[in-house]
Short mmCIF file of C-alpha atoms and ligand atoms in Angstrom, two decimals:
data_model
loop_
_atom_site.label_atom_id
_atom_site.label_comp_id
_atom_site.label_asym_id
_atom_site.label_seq_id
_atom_site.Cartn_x
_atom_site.Cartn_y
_atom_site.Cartn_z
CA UNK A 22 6.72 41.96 -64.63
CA UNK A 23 5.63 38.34 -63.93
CA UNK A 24 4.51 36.69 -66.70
CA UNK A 25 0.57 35.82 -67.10
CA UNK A 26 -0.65 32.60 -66.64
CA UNK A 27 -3.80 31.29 -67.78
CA UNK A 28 -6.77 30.06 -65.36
CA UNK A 29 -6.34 26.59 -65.43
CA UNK A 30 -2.18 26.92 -65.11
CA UNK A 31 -0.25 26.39 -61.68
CA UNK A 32 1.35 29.04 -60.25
CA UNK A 33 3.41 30.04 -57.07
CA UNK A 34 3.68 33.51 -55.75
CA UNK A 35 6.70 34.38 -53.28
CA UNK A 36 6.27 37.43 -50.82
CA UNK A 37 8.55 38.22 -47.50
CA UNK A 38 5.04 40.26 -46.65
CA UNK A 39 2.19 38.23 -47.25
CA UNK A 40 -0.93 40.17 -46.09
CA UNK A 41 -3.09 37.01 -44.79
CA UNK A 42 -5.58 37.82 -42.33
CA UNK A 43 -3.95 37.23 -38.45
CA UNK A 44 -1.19 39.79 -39.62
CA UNK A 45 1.63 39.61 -42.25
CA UNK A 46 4.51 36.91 -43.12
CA UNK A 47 6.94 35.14 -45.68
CA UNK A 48 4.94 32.65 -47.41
CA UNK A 49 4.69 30.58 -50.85
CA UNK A 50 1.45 30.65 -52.46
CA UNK A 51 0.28 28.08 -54.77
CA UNK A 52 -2.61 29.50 -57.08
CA UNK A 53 -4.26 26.26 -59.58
CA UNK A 54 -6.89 26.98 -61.22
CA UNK A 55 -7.83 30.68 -60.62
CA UNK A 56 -8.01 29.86 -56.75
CA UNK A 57 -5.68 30.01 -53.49
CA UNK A 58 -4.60 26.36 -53.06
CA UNK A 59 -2.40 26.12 -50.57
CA UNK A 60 -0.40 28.53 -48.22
CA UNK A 61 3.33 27.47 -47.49
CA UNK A 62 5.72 28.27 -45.82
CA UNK A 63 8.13 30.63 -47.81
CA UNK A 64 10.67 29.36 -50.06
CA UNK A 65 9.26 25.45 -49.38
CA UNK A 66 7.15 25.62 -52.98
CA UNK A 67 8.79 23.51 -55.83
CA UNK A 68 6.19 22.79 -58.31
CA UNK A 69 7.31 21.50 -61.47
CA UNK A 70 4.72 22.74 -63.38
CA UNK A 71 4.11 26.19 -62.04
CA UNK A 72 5.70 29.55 -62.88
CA UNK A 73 7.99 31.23 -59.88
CA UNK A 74 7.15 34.85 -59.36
CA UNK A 75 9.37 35.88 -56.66
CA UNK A 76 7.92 39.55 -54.90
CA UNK A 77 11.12 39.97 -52.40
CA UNK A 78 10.09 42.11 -50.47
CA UNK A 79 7.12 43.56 -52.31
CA UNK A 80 3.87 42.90 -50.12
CA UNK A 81 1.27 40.51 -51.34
CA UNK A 82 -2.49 41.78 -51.07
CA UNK A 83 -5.97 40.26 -51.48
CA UNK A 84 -7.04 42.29 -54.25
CA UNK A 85 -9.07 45.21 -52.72
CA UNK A 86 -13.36 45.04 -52.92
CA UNK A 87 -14.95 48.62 -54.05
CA UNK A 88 -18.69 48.21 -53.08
CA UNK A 89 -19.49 51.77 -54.06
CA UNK A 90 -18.52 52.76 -57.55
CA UNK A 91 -20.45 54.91 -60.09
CA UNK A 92 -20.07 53.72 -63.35
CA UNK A 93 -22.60 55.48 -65.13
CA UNK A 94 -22.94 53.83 -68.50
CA UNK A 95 -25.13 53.76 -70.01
CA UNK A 96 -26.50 56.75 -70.91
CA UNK A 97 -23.86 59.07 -69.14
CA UNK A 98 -20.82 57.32 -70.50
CA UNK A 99 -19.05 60.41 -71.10
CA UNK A 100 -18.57 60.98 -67.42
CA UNK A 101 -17.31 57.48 -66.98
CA UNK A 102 -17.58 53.81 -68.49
CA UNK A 103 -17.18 50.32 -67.61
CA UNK A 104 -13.61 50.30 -69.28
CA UNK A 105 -12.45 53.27 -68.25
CA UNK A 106 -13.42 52.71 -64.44
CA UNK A 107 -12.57 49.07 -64.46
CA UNK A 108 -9.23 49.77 -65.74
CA UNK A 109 -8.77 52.42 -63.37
CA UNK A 110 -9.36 49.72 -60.60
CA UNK A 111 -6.58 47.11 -61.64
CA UNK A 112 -4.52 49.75 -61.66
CA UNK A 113 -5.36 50.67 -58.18
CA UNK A 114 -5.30 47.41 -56.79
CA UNK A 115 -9.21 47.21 -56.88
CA UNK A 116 -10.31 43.50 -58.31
CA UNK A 117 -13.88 43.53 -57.07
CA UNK A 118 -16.07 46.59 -58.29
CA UNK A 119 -19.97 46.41 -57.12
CA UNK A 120 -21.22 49.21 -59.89
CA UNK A 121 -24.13 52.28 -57.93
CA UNK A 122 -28.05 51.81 -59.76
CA UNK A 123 -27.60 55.34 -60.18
CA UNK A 124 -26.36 58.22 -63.17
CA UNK A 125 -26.89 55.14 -65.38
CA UNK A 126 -29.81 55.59 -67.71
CA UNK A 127 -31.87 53.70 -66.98
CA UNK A 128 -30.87 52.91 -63.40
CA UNK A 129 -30.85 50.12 -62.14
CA UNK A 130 -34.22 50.12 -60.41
CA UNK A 131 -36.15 47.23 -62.63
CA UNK A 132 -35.06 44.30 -64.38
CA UNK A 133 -34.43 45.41 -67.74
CA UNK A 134 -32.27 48.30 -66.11
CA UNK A 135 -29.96 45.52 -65.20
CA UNK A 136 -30.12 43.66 -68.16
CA UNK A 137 -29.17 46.88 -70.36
CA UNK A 138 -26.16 47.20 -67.83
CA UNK A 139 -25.36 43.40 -67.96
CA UNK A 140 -25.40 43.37 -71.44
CA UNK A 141 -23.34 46.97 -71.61
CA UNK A 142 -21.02 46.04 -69.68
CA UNK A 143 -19.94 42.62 -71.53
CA UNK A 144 -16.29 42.55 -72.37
CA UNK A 145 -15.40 45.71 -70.67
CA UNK A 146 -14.84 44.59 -66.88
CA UNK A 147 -11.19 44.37 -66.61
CA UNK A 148 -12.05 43.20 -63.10
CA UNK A 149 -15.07 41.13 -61.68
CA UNK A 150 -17.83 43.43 -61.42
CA UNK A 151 -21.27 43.32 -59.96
CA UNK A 152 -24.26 45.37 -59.34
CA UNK A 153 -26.48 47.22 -56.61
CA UNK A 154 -29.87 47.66 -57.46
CA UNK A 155 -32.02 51.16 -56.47
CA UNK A 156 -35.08 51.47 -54.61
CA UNK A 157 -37.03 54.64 -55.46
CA UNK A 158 -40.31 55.59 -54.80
CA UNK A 159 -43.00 53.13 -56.87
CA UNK A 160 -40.53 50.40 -57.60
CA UNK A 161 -41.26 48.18 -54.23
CA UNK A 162 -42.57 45.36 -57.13
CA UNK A 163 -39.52 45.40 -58.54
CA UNK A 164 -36.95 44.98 -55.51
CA UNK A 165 -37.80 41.20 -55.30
CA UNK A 166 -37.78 40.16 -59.01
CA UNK A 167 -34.10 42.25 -59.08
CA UNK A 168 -33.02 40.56 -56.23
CA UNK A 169 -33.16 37.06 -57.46
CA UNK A 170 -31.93 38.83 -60.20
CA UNK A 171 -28.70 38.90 -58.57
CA UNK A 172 -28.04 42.47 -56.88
CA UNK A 173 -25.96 42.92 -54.13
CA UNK A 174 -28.68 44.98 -52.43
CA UNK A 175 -30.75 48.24 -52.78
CA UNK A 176 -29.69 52.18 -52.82
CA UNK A 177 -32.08 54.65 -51.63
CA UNK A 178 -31.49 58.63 -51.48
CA UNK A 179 -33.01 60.29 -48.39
CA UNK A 180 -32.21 63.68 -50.20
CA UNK A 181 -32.24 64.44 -53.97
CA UNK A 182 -29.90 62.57 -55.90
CA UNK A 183 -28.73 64.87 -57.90
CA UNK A 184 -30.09 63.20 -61.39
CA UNK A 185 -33.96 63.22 -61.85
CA UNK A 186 -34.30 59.87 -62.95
CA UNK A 187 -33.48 58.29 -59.40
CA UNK A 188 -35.86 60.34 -57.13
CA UNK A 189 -35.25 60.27 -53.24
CA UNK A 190 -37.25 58.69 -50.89
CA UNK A 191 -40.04 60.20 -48.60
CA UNK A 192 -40.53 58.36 -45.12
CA UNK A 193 -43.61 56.64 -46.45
CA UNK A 194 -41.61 55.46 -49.49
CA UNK A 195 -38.77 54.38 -47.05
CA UNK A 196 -41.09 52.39 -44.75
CA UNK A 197 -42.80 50.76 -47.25
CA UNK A 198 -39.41 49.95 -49.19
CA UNK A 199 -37.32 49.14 -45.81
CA UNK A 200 -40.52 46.64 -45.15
CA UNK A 201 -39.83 45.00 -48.44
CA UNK A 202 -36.41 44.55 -48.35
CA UNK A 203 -36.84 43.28 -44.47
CA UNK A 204 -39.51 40.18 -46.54
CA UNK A 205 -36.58 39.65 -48.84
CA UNK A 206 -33.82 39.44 -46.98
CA UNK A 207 -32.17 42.35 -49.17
CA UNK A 208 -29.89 44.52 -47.80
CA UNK A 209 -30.66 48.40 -47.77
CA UNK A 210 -27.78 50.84 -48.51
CA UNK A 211 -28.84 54.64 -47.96
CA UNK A 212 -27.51 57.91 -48.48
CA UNK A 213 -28.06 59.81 -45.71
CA UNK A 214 -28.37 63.09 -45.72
CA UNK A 215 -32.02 65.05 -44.26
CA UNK A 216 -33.56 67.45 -46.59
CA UNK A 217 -35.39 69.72 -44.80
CA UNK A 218 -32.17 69.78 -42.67
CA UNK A 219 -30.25 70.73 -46.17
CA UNK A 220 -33.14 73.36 -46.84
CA UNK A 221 -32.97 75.49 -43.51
CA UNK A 222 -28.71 75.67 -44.18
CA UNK A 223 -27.22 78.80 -45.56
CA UNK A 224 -26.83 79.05 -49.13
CA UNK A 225 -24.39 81.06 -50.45
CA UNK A 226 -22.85 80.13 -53.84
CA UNK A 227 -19.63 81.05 -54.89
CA UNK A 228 -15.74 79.74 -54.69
CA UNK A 229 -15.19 79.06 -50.88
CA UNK A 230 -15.87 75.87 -50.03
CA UNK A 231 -16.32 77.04 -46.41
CA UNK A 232 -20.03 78.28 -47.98
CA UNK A 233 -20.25 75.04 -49.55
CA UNK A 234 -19.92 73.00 -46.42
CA UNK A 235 -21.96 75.43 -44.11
CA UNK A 236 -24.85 74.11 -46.47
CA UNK A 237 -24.31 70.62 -45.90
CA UNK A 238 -24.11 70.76 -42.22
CA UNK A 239 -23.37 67.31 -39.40
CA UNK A 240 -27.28 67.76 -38.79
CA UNK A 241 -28.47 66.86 -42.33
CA UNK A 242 -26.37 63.96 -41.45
CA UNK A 243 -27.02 63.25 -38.29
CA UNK A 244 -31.03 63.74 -38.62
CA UNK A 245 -30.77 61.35 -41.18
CA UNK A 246 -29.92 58.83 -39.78
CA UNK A 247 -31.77 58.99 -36.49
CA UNK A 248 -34.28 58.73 -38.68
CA UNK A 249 -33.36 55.77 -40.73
CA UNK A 250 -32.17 53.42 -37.70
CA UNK A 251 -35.72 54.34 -36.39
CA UNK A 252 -37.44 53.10 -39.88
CA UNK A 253 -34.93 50.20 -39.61
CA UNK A 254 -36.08 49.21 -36.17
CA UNK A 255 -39.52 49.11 -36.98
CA UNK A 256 -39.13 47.49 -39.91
CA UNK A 257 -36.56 44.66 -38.87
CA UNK A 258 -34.05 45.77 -42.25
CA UNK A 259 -30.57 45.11 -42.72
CA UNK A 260 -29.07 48.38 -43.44
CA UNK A 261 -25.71 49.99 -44.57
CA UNK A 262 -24.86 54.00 -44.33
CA UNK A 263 -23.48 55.01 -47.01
CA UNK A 264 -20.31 57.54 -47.03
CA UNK A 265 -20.44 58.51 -43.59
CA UNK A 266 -18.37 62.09 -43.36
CA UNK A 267 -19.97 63.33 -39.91
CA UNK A 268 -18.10 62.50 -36.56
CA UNK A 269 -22.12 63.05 -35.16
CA UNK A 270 -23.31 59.94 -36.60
CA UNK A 271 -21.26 57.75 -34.94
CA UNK A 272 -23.21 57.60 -31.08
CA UNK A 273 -26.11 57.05 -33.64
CA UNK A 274 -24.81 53.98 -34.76
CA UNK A 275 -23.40 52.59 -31.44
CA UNK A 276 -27.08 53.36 -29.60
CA UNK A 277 -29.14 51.32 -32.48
CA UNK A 278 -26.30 48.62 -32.73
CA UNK A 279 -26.81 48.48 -28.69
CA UNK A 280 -30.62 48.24 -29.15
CA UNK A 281 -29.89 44.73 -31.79
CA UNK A 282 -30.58 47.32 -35.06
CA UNK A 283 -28.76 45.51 -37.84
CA UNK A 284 -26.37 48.41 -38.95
CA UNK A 285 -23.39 48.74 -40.92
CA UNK A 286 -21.43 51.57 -42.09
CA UNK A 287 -18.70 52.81 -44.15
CA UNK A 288 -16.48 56.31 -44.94
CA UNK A 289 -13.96 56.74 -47.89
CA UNK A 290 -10.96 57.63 -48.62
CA UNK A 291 -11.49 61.54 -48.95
CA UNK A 292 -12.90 62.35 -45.83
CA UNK A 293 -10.26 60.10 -43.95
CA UNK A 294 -7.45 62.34 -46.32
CA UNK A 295 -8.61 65.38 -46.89
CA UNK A 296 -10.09 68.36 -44.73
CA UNK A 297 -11.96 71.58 -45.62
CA UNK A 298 -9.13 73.60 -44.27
CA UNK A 299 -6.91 72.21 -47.47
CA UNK A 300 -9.73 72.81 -50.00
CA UNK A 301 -8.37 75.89 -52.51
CA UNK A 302 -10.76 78.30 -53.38
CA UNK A 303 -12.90 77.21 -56.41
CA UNK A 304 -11.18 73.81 -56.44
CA UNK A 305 -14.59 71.56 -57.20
CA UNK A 306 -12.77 68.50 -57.44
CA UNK A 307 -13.32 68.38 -53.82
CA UNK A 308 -17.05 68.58 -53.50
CA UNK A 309 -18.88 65.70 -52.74
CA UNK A 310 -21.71 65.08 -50.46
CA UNK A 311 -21.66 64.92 -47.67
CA UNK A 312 -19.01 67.35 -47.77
CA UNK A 313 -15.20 66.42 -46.74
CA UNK A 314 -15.19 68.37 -43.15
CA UNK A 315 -12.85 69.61 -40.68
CA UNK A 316 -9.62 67.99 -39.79
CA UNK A 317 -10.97 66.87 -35.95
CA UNK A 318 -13.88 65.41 -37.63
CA UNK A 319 -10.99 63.54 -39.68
CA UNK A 320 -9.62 62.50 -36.53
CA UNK A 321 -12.98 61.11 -35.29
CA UNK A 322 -13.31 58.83 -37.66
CA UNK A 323 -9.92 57.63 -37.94
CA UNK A 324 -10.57 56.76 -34.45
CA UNK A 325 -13.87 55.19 -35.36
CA UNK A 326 -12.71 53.02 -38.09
CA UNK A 327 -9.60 51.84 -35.52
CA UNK A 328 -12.39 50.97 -33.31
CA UNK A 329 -14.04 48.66 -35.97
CA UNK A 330 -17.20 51.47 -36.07
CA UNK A 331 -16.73 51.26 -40.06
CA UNK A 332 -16.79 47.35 -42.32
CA UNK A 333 -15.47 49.25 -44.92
CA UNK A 334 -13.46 52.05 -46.67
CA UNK A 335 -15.08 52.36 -50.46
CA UNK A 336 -14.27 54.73 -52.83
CA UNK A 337 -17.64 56.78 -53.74
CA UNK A 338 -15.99 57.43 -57.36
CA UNK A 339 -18.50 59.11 -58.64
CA UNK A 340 -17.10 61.45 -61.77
CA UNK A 341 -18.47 63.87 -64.36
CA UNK A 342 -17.15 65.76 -66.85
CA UNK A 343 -14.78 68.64 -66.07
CA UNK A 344 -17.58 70.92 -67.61
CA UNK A 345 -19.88 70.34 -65.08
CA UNK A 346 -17.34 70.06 -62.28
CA UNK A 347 -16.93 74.02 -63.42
CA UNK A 348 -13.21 73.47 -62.74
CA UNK A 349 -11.04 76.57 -63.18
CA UNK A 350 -8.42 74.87 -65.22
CA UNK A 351 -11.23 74.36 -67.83
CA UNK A 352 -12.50 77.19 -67.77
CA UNK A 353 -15.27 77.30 -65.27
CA UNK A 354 -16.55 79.43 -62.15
CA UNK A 355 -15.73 77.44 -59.80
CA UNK A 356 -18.61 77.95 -58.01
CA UNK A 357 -19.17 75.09 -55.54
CA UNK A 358 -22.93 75.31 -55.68
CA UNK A 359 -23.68 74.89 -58.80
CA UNK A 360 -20.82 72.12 -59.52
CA UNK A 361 -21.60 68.64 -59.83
CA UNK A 362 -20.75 66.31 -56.04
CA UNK A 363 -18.56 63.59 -56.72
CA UNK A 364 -14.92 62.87 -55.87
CA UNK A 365 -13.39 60.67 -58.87
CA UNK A 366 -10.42 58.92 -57.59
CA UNK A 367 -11.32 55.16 -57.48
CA UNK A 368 -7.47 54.11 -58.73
CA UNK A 369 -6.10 56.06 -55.44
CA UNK A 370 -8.12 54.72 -52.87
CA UNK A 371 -5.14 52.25 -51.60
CA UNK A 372 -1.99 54.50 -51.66
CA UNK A 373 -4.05 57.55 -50.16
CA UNK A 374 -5.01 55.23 -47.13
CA UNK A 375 -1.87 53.57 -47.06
CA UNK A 376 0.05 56.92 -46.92
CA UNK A 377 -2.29 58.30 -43.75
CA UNK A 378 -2.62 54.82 -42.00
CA UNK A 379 0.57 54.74 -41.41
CA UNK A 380 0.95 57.97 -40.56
CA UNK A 381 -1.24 57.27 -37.96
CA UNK A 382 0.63 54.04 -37.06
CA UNK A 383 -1.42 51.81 -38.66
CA UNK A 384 -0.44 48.34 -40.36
CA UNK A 385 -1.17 47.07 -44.20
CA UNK A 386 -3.32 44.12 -42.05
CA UNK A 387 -5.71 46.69 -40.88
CA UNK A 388 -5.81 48.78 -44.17
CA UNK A 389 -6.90 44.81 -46.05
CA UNK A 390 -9.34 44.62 -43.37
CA UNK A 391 -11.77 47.89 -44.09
CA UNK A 392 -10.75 48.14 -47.81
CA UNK A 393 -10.87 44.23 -49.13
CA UNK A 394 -12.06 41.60 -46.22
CA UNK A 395 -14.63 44.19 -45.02
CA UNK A 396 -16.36 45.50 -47.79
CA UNK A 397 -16.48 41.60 -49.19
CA UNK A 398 -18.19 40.38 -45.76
CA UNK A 399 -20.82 43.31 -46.65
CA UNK A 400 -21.67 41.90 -50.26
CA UNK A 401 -21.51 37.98 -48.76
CA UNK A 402 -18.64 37.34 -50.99
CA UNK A 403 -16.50 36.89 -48.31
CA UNK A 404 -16.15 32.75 -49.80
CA UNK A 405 -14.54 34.16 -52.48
CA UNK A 406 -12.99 37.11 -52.17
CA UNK A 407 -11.86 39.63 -49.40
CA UNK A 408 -8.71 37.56 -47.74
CA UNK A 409 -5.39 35.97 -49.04
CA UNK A 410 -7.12 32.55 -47.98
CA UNK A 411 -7.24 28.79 -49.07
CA UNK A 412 -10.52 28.60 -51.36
CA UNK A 413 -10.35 32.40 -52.12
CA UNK A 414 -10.31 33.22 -55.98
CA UNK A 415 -6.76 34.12 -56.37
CA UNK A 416 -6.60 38.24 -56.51
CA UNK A 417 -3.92 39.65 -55.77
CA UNK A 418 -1.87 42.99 -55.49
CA UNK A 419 2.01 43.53 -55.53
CA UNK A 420 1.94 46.37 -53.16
CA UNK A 421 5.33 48.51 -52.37
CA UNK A 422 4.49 49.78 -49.36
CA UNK A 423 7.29 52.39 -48.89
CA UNK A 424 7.86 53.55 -52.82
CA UNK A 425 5.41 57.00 -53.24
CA UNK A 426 4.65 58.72 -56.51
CA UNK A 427 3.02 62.09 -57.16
CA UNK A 428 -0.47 62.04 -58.49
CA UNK A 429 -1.26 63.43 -61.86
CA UNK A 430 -4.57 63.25 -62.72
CA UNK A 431 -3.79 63.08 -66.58
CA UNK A 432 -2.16 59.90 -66.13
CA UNK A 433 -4.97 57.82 -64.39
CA UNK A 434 -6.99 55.31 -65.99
CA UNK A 435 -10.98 56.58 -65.49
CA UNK A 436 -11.98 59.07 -68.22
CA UNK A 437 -12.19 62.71 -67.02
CA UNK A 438 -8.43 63.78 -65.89
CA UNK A 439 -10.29 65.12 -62.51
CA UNK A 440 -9.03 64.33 -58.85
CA UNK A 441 -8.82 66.17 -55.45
CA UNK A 442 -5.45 64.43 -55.16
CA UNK A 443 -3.60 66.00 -58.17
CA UNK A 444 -0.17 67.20 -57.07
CA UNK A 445 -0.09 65.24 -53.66
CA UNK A 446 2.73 62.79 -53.12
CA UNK A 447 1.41 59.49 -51.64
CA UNK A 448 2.35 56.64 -50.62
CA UNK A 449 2.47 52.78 -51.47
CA UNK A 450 2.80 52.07 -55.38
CA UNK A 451 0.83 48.91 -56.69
CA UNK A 452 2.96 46.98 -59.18
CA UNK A 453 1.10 44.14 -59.87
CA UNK A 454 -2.99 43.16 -60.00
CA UNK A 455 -4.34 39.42 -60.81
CA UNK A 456 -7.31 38.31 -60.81
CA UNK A 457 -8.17 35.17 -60.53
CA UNK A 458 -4.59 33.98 -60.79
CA UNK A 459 -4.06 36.02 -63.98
CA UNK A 460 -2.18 39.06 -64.10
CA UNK A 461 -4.39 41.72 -65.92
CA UNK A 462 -3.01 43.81 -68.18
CA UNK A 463 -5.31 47.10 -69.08
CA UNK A 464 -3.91 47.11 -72.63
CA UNK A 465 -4.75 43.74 -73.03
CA UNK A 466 -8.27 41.99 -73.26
CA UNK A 467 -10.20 41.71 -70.52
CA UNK A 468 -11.33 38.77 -68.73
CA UNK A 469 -13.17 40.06 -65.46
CA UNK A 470 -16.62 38.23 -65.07
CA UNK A 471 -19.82 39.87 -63.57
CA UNK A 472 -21.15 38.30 -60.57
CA UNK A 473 -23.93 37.90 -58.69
CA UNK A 474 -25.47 38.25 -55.34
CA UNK A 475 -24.53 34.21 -53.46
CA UNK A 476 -26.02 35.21 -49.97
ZN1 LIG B 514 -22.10 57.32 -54.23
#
């Protein structure tokens, strides 16, 4: 293991693959002061006052951006924490975490929600960590007090949320919050799913996830966000869909994008990995919503995202406690219903990728674009982080590209031992995360800083 360095030291990291944005190559980088100094050619560093860590042929990363991660403390800290999730990220090669308004208590819909998660969340970010705000219906006061405030942007639910604190929006709430957020210059993030689309599907409880995703259909998708990109024309807003799982929103987005509708989107891991025809009976570590769907639906948007369609691949961790997952290995039902919709994997996010990427001939260029440089252009912290770059804050990933590992879900990092990837073999093993030219350590103290909305 290299040996840590503080902020203000010099240092020079050695990589034959260096992951910089036009592609990959040998290079020397020289990190001073927590930042990317120079890029050299490799072998040509000799610094007399810096430490040497030499990566052979180990790739070098910009530490990956995760715009969409549920931490949920306070209040339901026992389905995940700062520590626990943020620890989970350095592990996974994560060094930018932008924490959801939502499963908190209180969310993060006012200014004192934030301050109660500012102030929570001091000395437990083991990598820099920042904050969406919500916008719910009533709050439209409060979006541009929080926005100074330093969010990254506002989350609204077009369908229930699943926690009764963070109600969804009705179109008049949308309009009237979309119009706000156009004023502001905020960026609106949505979950888009239709609910009188989700009321009209088949409900039929019970352990096949086959029921599960016939009531979650491509319509409540699709109808949702016809219906935004309309609201967003009218109303001039920036907006970003949220965990996009349906091939059928994809003309969507290329018609408004056509039309000049400011549109962004992203998918995740799971439904780029997975497929319903893989799902065990009564597994509920697989439900989320929307739903992971069939494998040519997987196809689609592999072929979207190659097609630059997606800005980013985020991770959606969004965890609970095995109780209310009903798993079957605790002793649940299994019943996909009634089990709570989240996938918790946020530490896996790179290697699952990795391992289908390049299945599907993909390069470790393309997989930095939609998982670090994308998702950082989103935020606006694309000055800082996002690219292996002179100027960039200096996080970084050791990345074996060809070692794999089997997953065990006991042995990751965020709190409840619950992932749709236990058993698989994947591949790409992360050996080494800095931040800010440090090397964290998860046993050690942490030093990741919270930061705040620049753009
Ligand atoms: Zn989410």
């Amino acid at each position: 293991m290299p040996r840590s360095v503080t902020p203000q030291a010099t240092a020079v990291i050695r990589s034959r693959r260096v992951v910089l944005p036009d592609g990959e190559r040998p290079a020397d980088l020289l990190i001073r002061d927590g930042r990317i100094e120079r890029i050299a050619a490799h072998d040509s560093l000799l610094v007399a006052d810096a430490t040497l860590t030499d990566l052979g042929d180990t790739a070098l990363l910009p530490g990956l951006v995760d715009t969409h991660v549920h931490v949920n403390e306070p209040g339901r800290t026992e389905w995940e924490g700062f520590a626990t999730a943020t620890r989970a990220a350095a592990a996974g090669g994560v060094t930018t975490v932008i924490d959801m308004p939502l499963n908190s208590i209180p969310p993060t819909t006012t200014v004192e929600g934030l301050a109660v998660k500012r102030k929570t969340a001091e000395g437990q970010a083991w990598v820099d960590l920042g904050f969406w705000g919500g916008a719910v219906p009533g709050n439209a006061d409060e979006l541009e007090p929080l926005h100074r405030a330093g969010v990254f942007g506002f989350k609204s639910f077009l369908a229930p949320s699943g926690v009764d604190e963070f109600p969804h929006v009705e179109q008049a709430d949308l309009e009237k919050a979309l119009a706000e957020q156009a004023r502001i210059g905020a960026l609106a993030i949505i979950h888009a799913e239709d609910p009188a689309v989700l009321a009209a599907a088949p409900q039929q409880p019970g352990v096949h996830y086959r029921d599960f995703l016939a009531s979650r259909p491509d319509d409540a998708e699709a109808a949702a966000v016809a219906r935004l990109l309309d609201t967003a024309r009218r109303t001039g807003a920036r907006v970003h869909i949220l965990h996009v799982s349906s091939a059928a929103v994809l003309p969507l987005l290329a018609q408004a994008r056509a039309d000049g509708v400011r549109v962004t989107a992203e998918t995740c891991p799971h439904y780029l990995t997975l497929a319903a025809e893989e799902v065990p009976d009564g597994d509920t570590a697989f439900k989320c919503c929307p739903p992971i769907r069939d494998e040519s639906n997987r196809d689609l948007l592999w072929a979207a995202l190659a097609a630059g369609e997606f800005i980013a691949i985020v991770s959606d961790h969004s965890p609970s406690t095995p109780d209310l997952k009903l798993l079957k290995r605790f002793g649940g039902s299994g019943d996909f219903a009634a089990a709570w919709g989240g996938i918790a994997s946020l530490q896996l996010g790179l290697p699952a990728i990795w391992t289908e990427a390049r299945r599907r001939g993909h390069q470790l260029t393309d997989v930095v674009r939609w998982m670090s440089a994308g998702p950082a252009a989103l935020v606006g912290l694309e000055g800082s982080k996002g690219a292996i770059a002179v100027g960039r804050d200096a996080d970084l990933v050791a990345f074996d590209p060809d070692a794999g590992f089997a997953v065990v879900a006991d042995e990751l990092h965020h709190r409840n031992p619950v992932t749709p990837y236990a058993g698989k073999t994947l591949t790409g093993v992360v050996r080494t995360t800095w931040l800010r030219g440090r090397v964290v350590d998860v046993h050690a103290e942490p030093f990741g800083r919270q930061i705040l909305r620049t753009r």
